[in-house]
Short mmCIF file of C-alpha atoms in Angstrom, two decimals:
data_model
loop_
_atom_site.label_atom_id
_atom_site.label_comp_id
_atom_site.label_asym_id
_atom_site.label_seq_id
_atom_site.Cartn_x
_atom_site.Cartn_y
_atom_site.Cartn_z
CA MET A 1 -17.67 1.20 40.13
CA ASN A 2 -17.67 1.84 35.74
CA ASN A 3 -21.88 1.94 36.11
CA GLN A 4 -21.02 5.53 38.32
CA THR A 5 -18.37 6.40 36.45
CA ASN A 6 -20.34 6.37 32.85
CA ALA A 7 -23.52 7.59 34.73
CA ILE A 8 -25.18 11.04 33.52
CA PRO A 9 -26.33 13.29 36.34
CA ALA A 10 -29.86 14.07 36.11
CA GLY A 11 -30.54 17.55 33.52
CA TYR A 12 -27.20 16.75 31.95
CA ARG A 13 -26.45 14.87 28.29
CA ARG A 14 -23.40 13.65 27.10
CA ASN A 15 -22.11 15.20 23.76
CA ALA A 16 -20.62 13.37 21.42
CA ILE A 17 -16.96 14.08 22.29
CA GLY A 18 -17.76 12.80 25.95
CA ASP A 19 -18.55 16.07 28.03
CA LEU A 20 -21.63 16.43 30.20
CA VAL A 21 -23.76 19.50 29.01
CA ALA A 22 -26.66 21.10 30.81
CA GLU A 23 -30.04 20.71 29.50
CA GLU A 24 -30.76 24.28 29.52
CA ARG A 25 -27.76 24.72 27.01
CA ILE A 26 -28.86 22.10 24.37
CA LYS A 27 -30.23 24.18 21.53
CA PRO A 28 -33.93 23.07 20.90
CA VAL A 29 -33.64 21.76 17.45
CA ASP A 30 -30.37 19.78 18.94
CA LYS A 31 -32.63 17.90 21.52
CA LEU A 32 -35.22 17.25 18.11
CA ARG A 33 -32.68 16.03 16.73
CA ASP A 34 -30.73 13.57 19.45
CA GLU A 35 -34.66 12.28 19.56
CA VAL A 36 -35.05 11.49 15.87
CA VAL A 37 -32.07 9.79 15.34
CA GLY A 38 -32.41 7.84 18.42
CA ASN A 39 -36.19 6.89 17.17
CA VAL A 40 -35.01 6.09 13.96
CA VAL A 41 -32.11 3.55 15.68
CA THR A 42 -34.39 2.04 18.06
CA LYS A 43 -36.56 0.94 15.50
CA ALA A 44 -34.01 -0.13 12.66
CA LYS A 45 -32.44 -2.27 15.50
CA ALA A 46 -36.15 -3.89 16.72
CA LEU A 47 -36.57 -4.77 12.53
CA ARG A 48 -33.31 -6.14 12.23
CA GLN A 49 -33.95 -8.66 15.28
CA ALA A 50 -37.24 -9.46 13.33
CA MET A 51 -35.31 -10.24 10.20
CA LEU A 52 -32.76 -12.26 12.37
CA ASP A 53 -35.48 -14.31 13.92
CA PHE A 54 -37.46 -14.44 10.24
CA LYS A 55 -34.36 -15.79 8.88
CA LEU A 56 -33.46 -18.22 12.11
CA ALA A 57 -37.24 -19.75 11.84
CA THR A 58 -37.41 -19.78 8.02
CA MET A 59 -33.83 -22.22 7.50
CA GLY A 60 -35.23 -24.22 10.44
CA GLU A 61 -38.53 -24.55 8.22
CA ILE A 62 -36.37 -25.50 5.15
CA SER A 63 -34.67 -27.95 6.75
CA ASP A 64 -37.33 -29.23 8.37
CA PHE A 65 -39.03 -29.99 4.64
CA VAL A 66 -35.80 -31.19 3.25
CA GLU A 67 -35.31 -33.69 5.61
CA LEU A 68 -39.38 -34.85 5.91
CA SER A 69 -39.28 -34.77 2.04
CA ALA A 70 -36.23 -36.89 1.72
CA SER A 71 -37.27 -39.55 4.28
CA GLU A 72 -40.99 -40.27 3.46
CA TYR A 73 -41.00 -39.24 -0.08
CA GLY A 74 -37.56 -40.23 -1.53
CA ALA A 75 -37.30 -36.75 -3.15
CA LYS A 76 -34.04 -34.53 -3.52
CA TYR A 77 -33.85 -30.56 -3.32
CA GLY A 78 -31.05 -28.08 -4.04
CA GLY A 79 -27.88 -29.10 -5.01
CA LYS A 80 -23.84 -29.35 -3.77
CA LYS A 81 -23.42 -28.59 0.07
CA GLY A 82 -26.88 -27.98 1.13
CA ASN A 83 -27.68 -25.42 -1.35
CA VAL A 84 -31.64 -25.84 -1.98
CA ALA A 85 -34.14 -24.45 -3.79
CA LEU A 86 -38.15 -24.89 -3.06
CA THR A 87 -40.66 -23.73 -5.73
CA SER A 88 -44.48 -22.70 -5.20
CA PHE A 89 -47.06 -25.27 -6.39
CA ASP A 90 -47.84 -22.09 -9.14
CA GLY A 91 -44.42 -21.39 -9.60
CA GLN A 92 -44.47 -17.75 -8.66
CA TYR A 93 -42.01 -17.94 -5.50
CA GLN A 94 -39.04 -19.28 -4.78
CA VAL A 95 -37.30 -19.57 -1.75
CA ARG A 96 -33.15 -20.50 -2.27
CA ARG A 97 -30.80 -21.41 0.28
CA ALA A 98 -27.25 -21.09 -0.59
CA VAL A 99 -24.37 -22.44 1.95
CA GLY A 100 -21.01 -20.51 1.05
CA GLU A 101 -17.86 -21.74 2.09
CA HIS A 102 -15.11 -19.25 3.76
CA ARG A 103 -11.85 -20.36 2.05
CA VAL A 104 -8.26 -19.05 2.55
CA PHE A 105 -4.58 -20.04 1.45
CA ASP A 106 -2.36 -21.30 4.47
CA GLU A 107 1.81 -20.44 3.95
CA ARG A 108 1.58 -23.05 0.63
CA ILE A 109 -0.21 -20.26 -1.51
CA GLN A 110 3.93 -18.83 -1.34
CA THR A 111 5.07 -21.78 -2.36
CA ALA A 112 2.55 -21.95 -5.42
CA LYS A 113 3.27 -18.37 -6.13
CA THR A 114 7.27 -19.02 -6.54
CA LEU A 115 6.44 -22.08 -9.09
CA ILE A 116 4.03 -19.90 -10.73
CA ASP A 117 7.31 -17.34 -10.91
CA GLU A 118 9.70 -20.16 -11.43
CA CYS A 119 7.59 -22.01 -14.16
CA ILE A 120 6.96 -18.11 -16.14
CA HIS A 121 10.90 -17.40 -16.03
CA SER A 122 11.71 -20.62 -17.79
CA TRP A 123 9.63 -20.43 -21.04
CA SER A 124 12.12 -19.68 -23.70
CA GLY A 125 11.66 -16.41 -24.93
CA GLY A 126 9.60 -15.10 -22.18
CA ALA A 127 6.49 -15.17 -20.93
CA ASP A 128 3.44 -13.50 -22.61
CA THR A 129 2.94 -9.76 -20.64
CA ARG A 130 -0.61 -10.09 -20.18
CA LEU A 131 0.08 -13.33 -18.29
CA MET A 132 2.31 -12.22 -16.39
CA ALA A 133 0.38 -9.05 -15.64
CA MET A 134 -2.91 -11.88 -14.83
CA VAL A 135 -0.30 -13.25 -12.22
CA GLU A 136 0.40 -9.93 -10.44
CA HIS A 137 -3.17 -9.31 -10.66
CA ALA A 138 -4.26 -12.22 -9.55
CA PHE A 139 -1.76 -12.82 -5.92
CA ARG A 140 -2.52 -8.68 -5.08
CA VAL A 141 -3.61 -8.31 -1.41
CA ASP A 142 -6.38 -6.46 0.18
CA GLN A 143 -6.33 -3.89 3.06
CA GLN A 144 -6.12 -6.62 5.21
CA GLY A 145 -3.20 -8.38 3.71
CA ARG A 146 -4.96 -11.20 2.46
CA ILE A 147 -4.71 -12.71 -0.99
CA ASN A 148 -8.28 -12.99 -2.96
CA VAL A 149 -9.20 -16.83 -3.32
CA ASN A 150 -11.18 -16.66 -6.11
CA GLN A 151 -8.61 -14.30 -7.97
CA VAL A 152 -6.22 -16.74 -7.33
CA LEU A 153 -8.29 -19.69 -8.36
CA SER A 154 -8.98 -18.40 -11.77
CA LEU A 155 -5.66 -19.12 -13.40
CA ARG A 156 -6.30 -22.82 -12.99
CA GLN A 157 -8.93 -21.79 -15.74
CA LEU A 158 -6.10 -20.90 -18.01
CA ASP A 159 -5.29 -23.85 -20.61
CA ILE A 160 -1.55 -24.19 -20.19
CA ALA A 161 0.30 -27.28 -21.62
CA ASP A 162 3.62 -27.30 -19.27
CA ASP A 163 4.20 -30.26 -16.47
CA ASN A 164 5.24 -26.99 -14.03
CA TRP A 165 2.48 -25.10 -14.56
CA LYS A 166 0.40 -27.76 -13.04
CA GLN A 167 2.22 -28.32 -10.16
CA ALA A 168 1.97 -25.12 -9.20
CA MET A 169 -1.81 -25.38 -9.92
CA ASP A 170 -2.13 -28.25 -7.42
CA ALA A 171 0.02 -26.22 -5.42
CA ILE A 172 -2.72 -23.44 -5.30
CA ALA A 173 -5.59 -26.01 -4.50
CA ASP A 174 -3.35 -27.62 -1.51
CA ALA A 175 -3.22 -24.12 -0.39
CA ILE A 176 -6.97 -23.72 -0.10
CA GLN A 177 -8.22 -24.09 3.95
CA ILE A 178 -11.92 -23.82 4.87
CA THR A 179 -12.63 -21.98 7.79
CA GLY A 180 -15.96 -22.05 7.96
CA THR A 181 -19.27 -21.57 6.49
CA SER A 182 -22.55 -19.13 6.21
CA GLU A 183 -25.94 -19.91 5.20
CA TYR A 184 -28.02 -17.35 3.11
CA LEU A 185 -31.81 -17.09 2.19
CA ARG A 186 -33.14 -15.47 -0.89
CA LEU A 187 -36.49 -15.33 -2.15
CA TYR A 188 -37.73 -15.15 -5.90
CA GLU A 189 -40.95 -13.90 -7.73
CA ARG A 190 -41.63 -14.77 -10.93
CA GLN A 191 -42.16 -11.69 -13.64
CA PRO A 192 -44.10 -11.82 -16.57
CA ASN A 193 -41.23 -12.89 -18.55
CA GLY A 194 -40.89 -16.02 -16.39
CA LYS A 195 -37.54 -14.75 -15.33
CA TYR A 196 -37.23 -14.86 -11.21
CA VAL A 197 -36.07 -11.67 -9.75
CA GLN A 198 -35.22 -11.62 -5.85
CA ILE A 199 -37.03 -9.60 -3.54
CA SER A 200 -35.20 -7.40 -2.02
CA MET A 201 -34.36 -7.38 1.55
CA ASP A 202 -32.19 -4.58 1.40
CA ILE A 203 -33.83 -1.25 3.20
CA SER A 204 -31.44 1.30 0.85
CA SER A 205 -33.06 -0.54 -2.28
CA LEU A 206 -36.59 -0.46 -1.40
#
């Protein structure tokens, strides 16, 4: 029934606000613009699907090689959490697989913030205004109401010899939850100076 409701009668096109417009009332330039946009988007979607297929196939190829290498030759590639870097024999190219975690804070982050505030206010003479500003900046929320994990974790790098502060930092670590992971594929080419530069797959930067 929905298909019948949304069906466009012969000789008409639906405009941007959903109204039906007769073909003879549409200017040639508007028809041409519609054709150009449609062709570009169709090709872009096909390219996007090809890139997705390439990524999936490449990730599978990398995983197969790493498994083969580990089982037959005992070689070790990459680092923590499944990160892998493969280099061509001549050193010209590198293929890197990176695994990134999706991290969020649970409700315990509010307890950590309270402990930090209590710690700062308890210090005799008050806290350094720069430290207070750093804490407030770290705990600010984004447009989705979420706290940036990396900003808060930057507080753990501060060398503060205070037991209450360390307790607050432990509370931050306990509040982190891993909600999932993403795999990233990056290709690199070695330049004459020996530096590896990423081969861009972003159409806007080509």
